[in-house]
PQR file of N, CA, C, O and H, with PARSE charges and radii, in Angstrom:
ATOM      1  N   MET A   1      21.139 -59.938 158.467 -0.4000 1.5000
ATOM      2  CA  MET A   1      19.709 -60.104 159.641 -0.0000 2.0000
ATOM      3  C   MET A   1      19.527 -61.478 158.098  0.5500 1.7000
ATOM      4  O   MET A   1      19.614 -61.447 156.871 -0.5500 1.4000
ATOM      5  N   THR A   2      19.146 -62.863 159.530 -0.4000 1.5000
ATOM      6  CA  THR A   2      19.148 -63.914 158.594 -0.0000 2.0000
ATOM      7  C   THR A   2      17.160 -64.037 158.426  0.5500 1.7000
ATOM      8  O   THR A   2      16.387 -63.538 159.243 -0.5500 1.4000
ATOM      9  H   THR A   2      19.075 -62.888 160.527  0.4000 1.0000
ATOM     10  N   ILE A   3      16.865 -64.583 157.548 -0.4000 1.5000
ATOM     11  CA  ILE A   3      15.096 -64.652 156.980 -0.0000 2.0000
ATOM     12  C   ILE A   3      14.631 -65.105 157.974  0.5500 1.7000
ATOM     13  O   ILE A   3      13.513 -64.660 157.716 -0.5500 1.4000
ATOM     14  H   ILE A   3      17.493 -64.988 156.884  0.4000 1.0000
ATOM     15  N   PRO A   4      14.379 -65.952 159.549 -0.5600 1.5000
ATOM     16  CA  PRO A   4      13.405 -66.217 160.664  0.2800 2.0000
ATOM     17  C   PRO A   4      13.718 -64.878 161.082  0.5500 1.7000
ATOM     18  O   PRO A   4      12.681 -64.538 161.651 -0.5500 1.4000
ATOM     19  N   GLU A   5      14.787 -63.587 161.168 -0.4000 1.5000
ATOM     20  CA  GLU A   5      14.778 -62.415 161.773 -0.0000 2.0000
ATOM     21  C   GLU A   5      13.834 -61.655 160.891  0.5500 1.7000
ATOM     22  O   GLU A   5      12.744 -61.298 161.337 -0.5500 1.4000
ATOM     23  H   GLU A   5      15.630 -63.863 160.706  0.4000 1.0000
ATOM     24  N   LYS A   6      14.257 -61.349 159.463 -0.4000 1.5000
ATOM     25  CA  LYS A   6      13.709 -60.354 158.876 -0.0000 2.0000
ATOM     26  C   LYS A   6      11.867 -60.974 158.787  0.5500 1.7000
ATOM     27  O   LYS A   6      10.849 -60.286 158.858 -0.5500 1.4000
ATOM     28  H   LYS A   6      15.143 -61.639 159.100  0.4000 1.0000
ATOM     29  N   ILE A   7      11.985 -62.368 158.626 -0.4000 1.5000
ATOM     30  CA  ILE A   7      10.162 -62.655 159.100 -0.0000 2.0000
ATOM     31  C   ILE A   7       9.883 -62.431 159.874  0.5500 1.7000
ATOM     32  O   ILE A   7       8.708 -62.083 159.755 -0.5500 1.4000
ATOM     33  H   ILE A   7      12.812 -62.927 158.569  0.4000 1.0000
ATOM     34  N   LYS A   8      10.312 -62.334 161.195 -0.4000 1.5000
ATOM     35  CA  LYS A   8       9.952 -61.714 162.407 -0.0000 2.0000
ATOM     36  C   LYS A   8      10.179 -60.424 162.537  0.5500 1.7000
ATOM     37  O   LYS A   8       9.751 -59.968 163.597 -0.5500 1.4000
ATOM     38  H   LYS A   8      11.266 -62.616 161.292  0.4000 1.0000
ATOM     39  N   ALA A   9      10.763 -59.583 161.755 -0.4000 1.5000
ATOM     40  CA  ALA A   9      10.547 -58.732 161.913 -0.0000 2.0000
ATOM     41  C   ALA A   9       9.302 -57.729 161.546  0.5500 1.7000
ATOM     42  O   ALA A   9       8.594 -56.947 162.181 -0.5500 1.4000
ATOM     43  H   ALA A   9      11.111 -59.953 160.894  0.4000 1.0000
ATOM     44  N   ALA A  10       9.395 -58.099 160.386 -0.4000 1.5000
ATOM     45  CA  ALA A  10       7.881 -57.561 159.404 -0.0000 2.0000
ATOM     46  C   ALA A  10       7.379 -58.122 159.692  0.5500 1.7000
ATOM     47  O   ALA A  10       8.230 -58.358 160.550 -0.5500 1.4000
ATOM     48  H   ALA A  10       9.970 -58.734 159.870  0.4000 1.0000
ATOM     49  N   ARG A  11       6.480 -58.914 159.966 -0.4000 1.5000
ATOM     50  CA  ARG A  11       5.640 -58.890 160.998 -0.0000 2.0000
ATOM     51  C   ARG A  11       5.077 -58.582 162.253  0.5500 1.7000
ATOM     52  O   ARG A  11       3.886 -58.585 162.565 -0.5500 1.4000
ATOM     53  H   ARG A  11       5.789 -58.723 159.269  0.4000 1.0000
ATOM     54  N   GLN A  12       6.034 -58.326 162.914 -0.4000 1.5000
ATOM     55  CA  GLN A  12       5.861 -57.427 164.086 -0.0000 2.0000
ATOM     56  C   GLN A  12       5.769 -56.216 163.748  0.5500 1.7000
ATOM     57  O   GLN A  12       5.128 -55.457 164.474 -0.5500 1.4000
ATOM     58  H   GLN A  12       7.002 -58.324 162.660  0.4000 1.0000
ATOM     59  N   GLN A  13       6.475 -55.669 162.395 -0.4000 1.5000
ATOM     60  CA  GLN A  13       6.320 -54.647 161.287 -0.0000 2.0000
ATOM     61  C   GLN A  13       5.091 -54.080 161.074  0.5500 1.7000
ATOM     62  O   GLN A  13       4.647 -52.938 161.199 -0.5500 1.4000
ATOM     63  H   GLN A  13       6.996 -56.286 161.805  0.4000 1.0000
ATOM     64  N   ALA A  14       4.501 -55.461 160.614 -0.4000 1.5000
ATOM     65  CA  ALA A  14       3.060 -54.857 160.161 -0.0000 2.0000
ATOM     66  C   ALA A  14       1.968 -55.071 161.005  0.5500 1.7000
ATOM     67  O   ALA A  14       0.838 -54.698 160.690 -0.5500 1.4000
ATOM     68  H   ALA A  14       4.861 -56.388 160.512  0.4000 1.0000
ATOM     69  N   GLY A  15       2.267 -55.755 162.258 -0.4000 1.5000
ATOM     70  CA  GLY A  15       1.674 -54.786 163.656 -0.0000 2.0000
ATOM     71  C   GLY A  15       0.296 -56.838 163.625  0.5500 1.7000
ATOM     72  O   GLY A  15      -0.650 -56.590 164.373 -0.5500 1.4000
ATOM     73  H   GLY A  15       3.185 -56.058 162.514  0.4000 1.0000
ATOM     74  N   LEU A  16       0.196 -57.781 163.254 -0.4000 1.5000
ATOM     75  CA  LEU A  16       0.867 -58.953 162.838 -0.0000 2.0000
ATOM     76  C   LEU A  16       0.972 -59.998 164.172  0.5500 1.7000
ATOM     77  O   LEU A  16       2.050 -59.770 164.722 -0.5500 1.4000
ATOM     78  H   LEU A  16       0.965 -57.982 162.646  0.4000 1.0000
ATOM     79  N   THR A  17       0.482 -60.698 164.638 -0.4000 1.5000
ATOM     80  CA  THR A  17       0.941 -61.816 165.971 -0.0000 2.0000
ATOM     81  C   THR A  17       1.069 -63.121 164.832  0.5500 1.7000
ATOM     82  O   THR A  17       0.632 -63.269 163.691 -0.5500 1.4000
ATOM     83  H   THR A  17      -0.393 -60.883 164.191  0.4000 1.0000
ATOM     84  N   GLN A  18       1.843 -63.925 165.693 -0.4000 1.5000
ATOM     85  CA  GLN A  18       1.965 -65.338 164.506 -0.0000 2.0000
ATOM     86  C   GLN A  18       0.851 -66.021 164.258  0.5500 1.7000
ATOM     87  O   GLN A  18       0.877 -66.680 163.218 -0.5500 1.4000
ATOM     88  H   GLN A  18       2.197 -63.804 166.620  0.4000 1.0000
ATOM     89  N   GLN A  19      -0.422 -66.079 165.096 -0.4000 1.5000
ATOM     90  CA  GLN A  19      -1.759 -66.614 164.654 -0.0000 2.0000
ATOM     91  C   GLN A  19      -1.831 -65.792 163.505  0.5500 1.7000
ATOM     92  O   GLN A  19      -1.889 -66.169 162.334 -0.5500 1.4000
ATOM     93  H   GLN A  19      -0.443 -65.544 165.941  0.4000 1.0000
ATOM     94  N   GLN A  20      -1.826 -65.010 163.800 -0.4000 1.5000
ATOM     95  CA  GLN A  20      -2.322 -64.111 162.073 -0.0000 2.0000
ATOM     96  C   GLN A  20      -2.180 -64.118 161.589  0.5500 1.7000
ATOM     97  O   GLN A  20      -2.987 -64.108 160.659 -0.5500 1.4000
ATOM     98  H   GLN A  20      -1.779 -64.703 164.751  0.4000 1.0000
ATOM     99  N   LEU A  21      -0.188 -64.162 161.376 -0.4000 1.5000
ATOM    100  CA  LEU A  21       0.071 -65.010 160.011 -0.0000 2.0000
ATOM    101  C   LEU A  21       0.071 -65.867 159.856  0.5500 1.7000
ATOM    102  O   LEU A  21      -0.015 -66.059 158.643 -0.5500 1.4000
ATOM    103  H   LEU A  21       0.467 -64.170 162.131  0.4000 1.0000
ATOM    104  N   GLY A  22       0.119 -66.710 160.380 -0.4000 1.5000
ATOM    105  CA  GLY A  22      -0.477 -68.218 159.533 -0.0000 2.0000
ATOM    106  C   GLY A  22      -1.520 -68.454 159.418  0.5500 1.7000
ATOM    107  O   GLY A  22      -1.724 -69.560 158.918 -0.5500 1.4000
ATOM    108  H   GLY A  22       0.188 -66.553 161.365  0.4000 1.0000
ATOM    109  N   GLU A  23      -2.932 -67.504 159.833 -0.4000 1.5000
ATOM    110  CA  GLU A  23      -3.914 -68.467 159.600 -0.0000 2.0000
ATOM    111  C   GLU A  23      -4.206 -67.610 157.811  0.5500 1.7000
ATOM    112  O   GLU A  23      -4.999 -68.057 156.983 -0.5500 1.4000
ATOM    113  H   GLU A  23      -2.766 -66.605 160.239  0.4000 1.0000
ATOM    114  N   LYS A  24      -3.240 -66.217 157.584 -0.4000 1.5000
ATOM    115  CA  LYS A  24      -3.392 -65.357 156.405 -0.0000 2.0000
ATOM    116  C   LYS A  24      -2.346 -66.333 155.200  0.5500 1.7000
ATOM    117  O   LYS A  24      -2.272 -66.429 153.975 -0.5500 1.4000
ATOM    118  H   LYS A  24      -2.595 -65.854 158.257  0.4000 1.0000
ATOM    119  N   ALA A  25      -1.849 -66.764 156.060 -0.4000 1.5000
ATOM    120  CA  ALA A  25      -0.722 -67.527 155.027 -0.0000 2.0000
ATOM    121  C   ALA A  25      -1.209 -69.751 154.828  0.5500 1.7000
ATOM    122  O   ALA A  25      -0.465 -70.607 154.350 -0.5500 1.4000
ATOM    123  H   ALA A  25      -1.909 -66.686 157.055  0.4000 1.0000
ATOM    124  N   GLY A  26      -2.682 -69.962 155.423 -0.4000 1.5000
ATOM    125  CA  GLY A  26      -3.426 -70.727 154.714 -0.0000 2.0000
ATOM    126  C   GLY A  26      -3.151 -71.561 156.091  0.5500 1.7000
ATOM    127  O   GLY A  26      -3.558 -72.720 156.008 -0.5500 1.4000
ATOM    128  H   GLY A  26      -3.286 -69.266 155.812  0.4000 1.0000
ATOM    129  N   TYR A  27      -2.557 -71.228 157.324 -0.4000 1.5000
ATOM    130  CA  TYR A  27      -2.415 -72.095 158.141 -0.0000 2.0000
ATOM    131  C   TYR A  27      -4.035 -72.307 159.393  0.5500 1.7000
ATOM    132  O   TYR A  27      -4.561 -71.250 159.743 -0.5500 1.4000
ATOM    133  H   TYR A  27      -2.227 -70.287 157.392  0.4000 1.0000
ATOM    134  N   VAL A  28      -4.557 -73.440 159.849 -0.4000 1.5000
ATOM    135  CA  VAL A  28      -5.559 -73.404 160.740 -0.0000 2.0000
ATOM    136  C   VAL A  28      -5.915 -73.543 162.142  0.5500 1.7000
ATOM    137  O   VAL A  28      -5.523 -74.644 162.527 -0.5500 1.4000
ATOM    138  H   VAL A  28      -4.129 -74.298 159.565  0.4000 1.0000
ATOM    139  N   GLY A  29      -6.347 -73.057 162.835 -0.4000 1.5000
ATOM    140  CA  GLY A  29      -6.319 -73.842 164.108 -0.0000 2.0000
ATOM    141  C   GLY A  29      -4.657 -73.281 165.296  0.5500 1.7000
ATOM    142  O   GLY A  29      -3.945 -72.280 165.227 -0.5500 1.4000
ATOM    143  H   GLY A  29      -6.665 -72.162 162.522  0.4000 1.0000
ATOM    144  N   GLU A  30      -4.624 -74.485 166.242 -0.4000 1.5000
ATOM    145  CA  GLU A  30      -3.040 -73.837 166.651 -0.0000 2.0000
ATOM    146  C   GLU A  30      -1.596 -73.760 165.586  0.5500 1.7000
ATOM    147  O   GLU A  30      -0.708 -72.910 165.645 -0.5500 1.4000
ATOM    148  H   GLU A  30      -5.203 -75.298 166.297  0.4000 1.0000
ATOM    149  N   ASN A  31      -1.706 -75.068 164.510 -0.4000 1.5000
ATOM    150  CA  ASN A  31      -0.602 -75.413 163.312 -0.0000 2.0000
ATOM    151  C   ASN A  31      -0.577 -73.942 163.064  0.5500 1.7000
ATOM    152  O   ASN A  31       0.633 -73.815 163.248 -0.5500 1.4000
ATOM    153  H   ASN A  31      -2.427 -75.758 164.462  0.4000 1.0000
ATOM    154  N   ALA A  32      -0.910 -72.946 162.836 -0.4000 1.5000
ATOM    155  CA  ALA A  32      -0.871 -71.151 162.434 -0.0000 2.0000
ATOM    156  C   ALA A  32       0.026 -70.526 163.266  0.5500 1.7000
ATOM    157  O   ALA A  32       1.009 -70.077 162.675 -0.5500 1.4000
ATOM    158  H   ALA A  32      -1.893 -73.050 162.686  0.4000 1.0000
ATOM    159  N   GLN A  33      -0.015 -70.322 164.719 -0.4000 1.5000
ATOM    160  CA  GLN A  33       0.772 -69.880 165.217 -0.0000 2.0000
ATOM    161  C   GLN A  33       2.078 -70.646 165.690  0.5500 1.7000
ATOM    162  O   GLN A  33       2.617 -70.202 166.704 -0.5500 1.4000
ATOM    163  H   GLN A  33      -0.813 -70.687 165.198  0.4000 1.0000
ATOM    164  N   VAL A  34       2.654 -71.765 165.059 -0.4000 1.5000
ATOM    165  CA  VAL A  34       3.406 -73.046 165.576 -0.0000 2.0000
ATOM    166  C   VAL A  34       4.441 -72.968 164.383  0.5500 1.7000
ATOM    167  O   VAL A  34       5.657 -72.792 164.458 -0.5500 1.4000
ATOM    168  H   VAL A  34       2.216 -72.125 164.235  0.4000 1.0000
ATOM    169  N   THR A  35       3.534 -73.171 163.103 -0.4000 1.5000
ATOM    170  CA  THR A  35       4.268 -72.867 162.511 -0.0000 2.0000
ATOM    171  C   THR A  35       5.540 -71.513 162.243  0.5500 1.7000
ATOM    172  O   THR A  35       6.700 -71.705 161.876 -0.5500 1.4000
ATOM    173  H   THR A  35       2.547 -73.314 163.042  0.4000 1.0000
ATOM    174  N   VAL A  36       4.850 -70.079 162.573 -0.4000 1.5000
ATOM    175  CA  VAL A  36       5.053 -69.452 162.037 -0.0000 2.0000
ATOM    176  C   VAL A  36       6.537 -69.150 163.415  0.5500 1.7000
ATOM    177  O   VAL A  36       7.604 -68.605 163.135 -0.5500 1.4000
ATOM    178  H   VAL A  36       3.908 -69.924 162.871  0.4000 1.0000
ATOM    179  N   ARG A  37       6.234 -69.572 164.531 -0.4000 1.5000
ATOM    180  CA  ARG A  37       6.863 -69.833 165.518 -0.0000 2.0000
ATOM    181  C   ARG A  37       7.789 -70.189 164.908  0.5500 1.7000
ATOM    182  O   ARG A  37       8.698 -69.361 164.972 -0.5500 1.4000
ATOM    183  H   ARG A  37       5.367 -70.015 164.759  0.4000 1.0000
ATOM    184  N   ARG A  38       8.080 -71.272 164.169 -0.4000 1.5000
ATOM    185  CA  ARG A  38       9.299 -72.202 163.884 -0.0000 2.0000
ATOM    186  C   ARG A  38      10.054 -71.798 162.880  0.5500 1.7000
ATOM    187  O   ARG A  38      11.152 -72.265 162.577 -0.5500 1.4000
ATOM    188  H   ARG A  38       7.342 -71.944 164.117  0.4000 1.0000
ATOM    189  N   TRP A  39       9.272 -70.609 162.158 -0.4000 1.5000
ATOM    190  CA  TRP A  39       9.743 -69.823 160.768 -0.0000 2.0000
ATOM    191  C   TRP A  39      10.857 -69.136 161.248  0.5500 1.7000
ATOM    192  O   TRP A  39      11.993 -69.141 160.774 -0.5500 1.4000
ATOM    193  H   TRP A  39       8.380 -70.229 162.404  0.4000 1.0000
ATOM    194  N   GLU A  40      10.389 -68.479 162.338 -0.4000 1.5000
ATOM    195  CA  GLU A  40      10.978 -67.297 163.107 -0.0000 2.0000
ATOM    196  C   GLU A  40      11.737 -67.568 164.069  0.5500 1.7000
ATOM    197  O   GLU A  40      12.109 -66.639 164.786 -0.5500 1.4000
ATOM    198  H   GLU A  40       9.466 -68.476 162.722  0.4000 1.0000
ATOM    199  N   SER A  41      12.193 -68.991 164.356 -0.4000 1.5000
ATOM    200  CA  SER A  41      13.248 -69.764 165.746 -0.0000 2.0000
ATOM    201  C   SER A  41      14.205 -70.188 164.417  0.5500 1.7000
ATOM    202  O   SER A  41      15.405 -69.921 164.471 -0.5500 1.4000
ATOM    203  H   SER A  41      11.891 -69.746 163.773  0.4000 1.0000
ATOM    204  N   GLY A  42      13.686 -70.805 163.311 -0.4000 1.5000
ATOM    205  CA  GLY A  42      14.985 -70.731 162.472 -0.0000 2.0000
ATOM    206  C   GLY A  42      14.974 -72.933 161.919  0.5500 1.7000
ATOM    207  O   GLY A  42      15.689 -73.712 161.289 -0.5500 1.4000
ATOM    208  H   GLY A  42      12.711 -71.022 163.267  0.4000 1.0000
ATOM    209  N   ARG A  43      13.408 -72.962 162.857 -0.4000 1.5000
ATOM    210  CA  ARG A  43      13.517 -74.722 163.089 -0.0000 2.0000
ATOM    211  C   ARG A  43      12.984 -75.323 161.927  0.5500 1.7000
ATOM    212  O   ARG A  43      13.381 -76.432 161.569 -0.5500 1.4000
ATOM    213  H   ARG A  43      12.827 -72.329 163.369  0.4000 1.0000
ATOM    214  N   LEU A  44      11.662 -74.362 160.971 -0.4000 1.5000
ATOM    215  CA  LEU A  44      11.393 -74.869 159.947 -0.0000 2.0000
ATOM    216  C   LEU A  44      11.394 -73.243 158.510  0.5500 1.7000
ATOM    217  O   LEU A  44      10.965 -72.089 158.523 -0.5500 1.4000
ATOM    218  H   LEU A  44      11.339 -73.461 161.261  0.4000 1.0000
ATOM    219  N   ASP A  45      12.050 -74.018 157.616 -0.4000 1.5000
ATOM    220  CA  ASP A  45      11.748 -73.029 156.149 -0.0000 2.0000
ATOM    221  C   ASP A  45      10.160 -72.871 155.532  0.5500 1.7000
ATOM    222  O   ASP A  45       9.282 -73.668 155.202 -0.5500 1.4000
ATOM    223  H   ASP A  45      12.399 -74.955 157.605  0.4000 1.0000
ATOM    224  N   VAL A  46      10.268 -71.702 155.559 -0.4000 1.5000
ATOM    225  CA  VAL A  46       9.054 -71.178 154.846 -0.0000 2.0000
ATOM    226  C   VAL A  46       8.852 -72.363 153.583  0.5500 1.7000
ATOM    227  O   VAL A  46       9.584 -72.434 152.596 -0.5500 1.4000
ATOM    228  H   VAL A  46      10.981 -71.054 155.827  0.4000 1.0000
ATOM    229  N   PRO A  47       7.538 -73.374 153.904 -0.5600 1.5000
ATOM    230  CA  PRO A  47       7.554 -73.869 152.140  0.2800 2.0000
ATOM    231  C   PRO A  47       7.505 -73.515 150.899  0.5500 1.7000
ATOM    232  O   PRO A  47       6.516 -72.850 150.590 -0.5500 1.4000
ATOM    233  N   VAL A  48       8.393 -73.788 149.940 -0.4000 1.5000
ATOM    234  CA  VAL A  48       8.230 -72.934 148.091 -0.0000 2.0000
ATOM    235  C   VAL A  48       7.122 -72.900 148.537  0.5500 1.7000
ATOM    236  O   VAL A  48       7.032 -71.917 149.274 -0.5500 1.4000
ATOM    237  H   VAL A  48       9.197 -74.328 150.190  0.4000 1.0000
ATOM    238  N   ARG A  49       5.845 -73.675 148.469 -0.4000 1.5000
ATOM    239  CA  ARG A  49       3.879 -72.903 147.705 -0.0000 2.0000
ATOM    240  C   ARG A  49       4.126 -71.761 149.066  0.5500 1.7000
ATOM    241  O   ARG A  49       4.028 -70.824 148.273 -0.5500 1.4000
ATOM    242  H   ARG A  49       5.918 -74.473 147.871  0.4000 1.0000
ATOM    243  N   LYS A  50       4.238 -71.417 149.715 -0.4000 1.5000
ATOM    244  CA  LYS A  50       4.006 -70.227 150.598 -0.0000 2.0000
ATOM    245  C   LYS A  50       4.971 -69.190 150.251  0.5500 1.7000
ATOM    246  O   LYS A  50       4.500 -68.071 150.051 -0.5500 1.4000
ATOM    247  H   LYS A  50       4.318 -72.178 150.359  0.4000 1.0000
ATOM    248  N   LEU A  51       6.327 -69.360 150.134 -0.4000 1.5000
ATOM    249  CA  LEU A  51       6.662 -68.001 149.908 -0.0000 2.0000
ATOM    250  C   LEU A  51       6.185 -67.082 149.169  0.5500 1.7000
ATOM    251  O   LEU A  51       6.421 -65.949 149.588 -0.5500 1.4000
ATOM    252  H   LEU A  51       6.709 -70.270 150.297  0.4000 1.0000
ATOM    253  N   ARG A  52       5.380 -67.176 147.866 -0.4000 1.5000
ATOM    254  CA  ARG A  52       4.939 -66.002 146.957 -0.0000 2.0000
ATOM    255  C   ARG A  52       4.316 -64.785 148.402  0.5500 1.7000
ATOM    256  O   ARG A  52       4.408 -63.579 148.631 -0.5500 1.4000
ATOM    257  H   ARG A  52       5.189 -68.097 147.526  0.4000 1.0000
ATOM    258  N   THR A  53       3.653 -66.069 149.117 -0.4000 1.5000
ATOM    259  CA  THR A  53       1.727 -65.239 149.871 -0.0000 2.0000
ATOM    260  C   THR A  53       2.632 -64.417 150.981  0.5500 1.7000
ATOM    261  O   THR A  53       2.405 -63.232 151.221 -0.5500 1.4000
ATOM    262  H   THR A  53       3.579 -67.048 148.931  0.4000 1.0000
ATOM    263  N   VAL A  54       3.703 -65.180 151.649 -0.4000 1.5000
ATOM    264  CA  VAL A  54       4.842 -64.448 153.101 -0.0000 2.0000
ATOM    265  C   VAL A  54       4.813 -63.524 152.300  0.5500 1.7000
ATOM    266  O   VAL A  54       3.774 -62.863 152.313 -0.5500 1.4000
ATOM    267  H   VAL A  54       3.888 -66.144 151.454  0.4000 1.0000
ATOM    268  N   SER A  55       5.885 -63.121 151.324 -0.4000 1.5000
ATOM    269  CA  SER A  55       6.400 -62.011 151.118 -0.0000 2.0000
ATOM    270  C   SER A  55       5.396 -60.702 150.251  0.5500 1.7000
ATOM    271  O   SER A  55       5.417 -59.509 149.949 -0.5500 1.4000
ATOM    272  H   SER A  55       6.729 -63.657 151.313  0.4000 1.0000
ATOM    273  N   LYS A  56       4.842 -61.539 150.181 -0.4000 1.5000
ATOM    274  CA  LYS A  56       2.875 -60.079 149.870 -0.0000 2.0000
ATOM    275  C   LYS A  56       2.633 -59.762 150.989  0.5500 1.7000
ATOM    276  O   LYS A  56       2.684 -58.574 151.310 -0.5500 1.4000
ATOM    277  H   LYS A  56       4.825 -62.508 150.426  0.4000 1.0000
ATOM    278  N   LEU A  57       2.248 -60.911 152.039 -0.4000 1.5000
ATOM    279  CA  LEU A  57       1.566 -60.097 153.321 -0.0000 2.0000
ATOM    280  C   LEU A  57       2.502 -59.676 154.176  0.5500 1.7000
ATOM    281  O   LEU A  57       2.097 -59.239 155.253 -0.5500 1.4000
ATOM    282  H   LEU A  57       2.207 -61.876 151.779  0.4000 1.0000
ATOM    283  N   LEU A  58       4.104 -59.706 153.887 -0.4000 1.5000
ATOM    284  CA  LEU A  58       4.595 -59.051 155.015 -0.0000 2.0000
ATOM    285  C   LEU A  58       5.191 -57.964 154.281  0.5500 1.7000
ATOM    286  O   LEU A  58       5.554 -57.030 154.995 -0.5500 1.4000
ATOM    287  H   LEU A  58       4.432 -60.061 153.012  0.4000 1.0000
ATOM    288  N   LYS A  59       5.350 -57.862 153.276 -0.4000 1.5000
ATOM    289  CA  LYS A  59       5.898 -55.992 152.465 -0.0000 2.0000
ATOM    290  C   LYS A  59       7.524 -57.161 152.266  0.5500 1.7000
ATOM    291  O   LYS A  59       8.318 -56.741 153.108 -0.5500 1.4000
ATOM    292  H   LYS A  59       5.055 -58.621 152.696  0.4000 1.0000
ATOM    293  N   LEU A  60       8.042 -58.123 151.643 -0.4000 1.5000
ATOM    294  CA  LEU A  60       9.323 -58.620 151.783 -0.0000 2.0000
ATOM    295  C   LEU A  60       8.920 -58.644 150.361  0.5500 1.7000
ATOM    296  O   LEU A  60       7.829 -58.637 149.791 -0.5500 1.4000
ATOM    297  H   LEU A  60       7.397 -58.464 150.959  0.4000 1.0000
ATOM    298  N   PRO A  61      10.777 -58.691 149.775 -0.5600 1.5000
ATOM    299  CA  PRO A  61      10.816 -59.125 148.422  0.2800 2.0000
ATOM    300  C   PRO A  61      11.015 -60.383 148.553  0.5500 1.7000
ATOM    301  O   PRO A  61      11.617 -60.844 149.523 -0.5500 1.4000
ATOM    302  N   LEU A  62      10.562 -61.063 147.649 -0.4000 1.5000
ATOM    303  CA  LEU A  62      10.434 -62.412 147.445 -0.0000 2.0000
ATOM    304  C   LEU A  62      11.973 -63.079 147.999  0.5500 1.7000
ATOM    305  O   LEU A  62      12.198 -63.857 148.926 -0.5500 1.4000
ATOM    306  H   LEU A  62      10.073 -60.688 146.861  0.4000 1.0000
ATOM    307  N   GLU A  63      12.836 -62.467 147.084 -0.4000 1.5000
ATOM    308  CA  GLU A  63      14.423 -63.045 147.408 -0.0000 2.0000
ATOM    309  C   GLU A  63      15.204 -63.484 149.338  0.5500 1.7000
ATOM    310  O   GLU A  63      16.044 -64.163 149.929 -0.5500 1.4000
ATOM    311  H   GLU A  63      12.654 -61.834 146.331  0.4000 1.0000
ATOM    312  N   ASP A  64      13.718 -62.103 149.586 -0.4000 1.5000
ATOM    313  CA  ASP A  64      14.759 -62.114 151.052 -0.0000 2.0000
ATOM    314  C   ASP A  64      14.125 -63.548 151.173  0.5500 1.7000
ATOM    315  O   ASP A  64      14.870 -64.465 150.828 -0.5500 1.4000
ATOM    316  H   ASP A  64      13.036 -61.551 149.107  0.4000 1.0000
ATOM    317  N   LEU A  65      13.059 -63.833 151.542 -0.4000 1.5000
ATOM    318  CA  LEU A  65      12.861 -65.012 152.397 -0.0000 2.0000
ATOM    319  C   LEU A  65      13.428 -66.779 150.897  0.5500 1.7000
ATOM    320  O   LEU A  65      12.978 -67.920 150.790 -0.5500 1.4000
ATOM    321  H   LEU A  65      12.454 -63.087 151.822  0.4000 1.0000
ATOM    322  N   ILE A  66      14.114 -66.303 150.417 -0.4000 1.5000
ATOM    323  CA  ILE A  66      14.815 -67.542 149.332 -0.0000 2.0000
ATOM    324  C   ILE A  66      16.730 -68.018 150.274  0.5500 1.7000
ATOM    325  O   ILE A  66      17.721 -67.289 150.318 -0.5500 1.4000
ATOM    326  H   ILE A  66      14.480 -65.376 150.504  0.4000 1.0000
ATOM    327  N   PRO A  67      16.588 -69.233 150.773 -0.5600 1.5000
ATOM    328  CA  PRO A  67      17.512 -69.186 150.969  0.2800 2.0000
ATOM    329  C   PRO A  67      19.116 -69.384 150.190  0.5500 1.7000
ATOM    330  O   PRO A  67      20.145 -69.223 150.847 -0.5500 1.4000
TER
END
């Protein structure tokens, strides 16, 4: 499973929308949903400064988000 697939599956399992995950990760407004959509499509990697936050929010091992 790819990193984008892991993010999407973990988000869905957590019952979060893309918007909610983006906001919890510190993004605001439309950027929250767009950013997570790009992570899940593989068009954008999770920024290094957000890796720990996203891994905690999704209960994924940090190693699963490191390419």
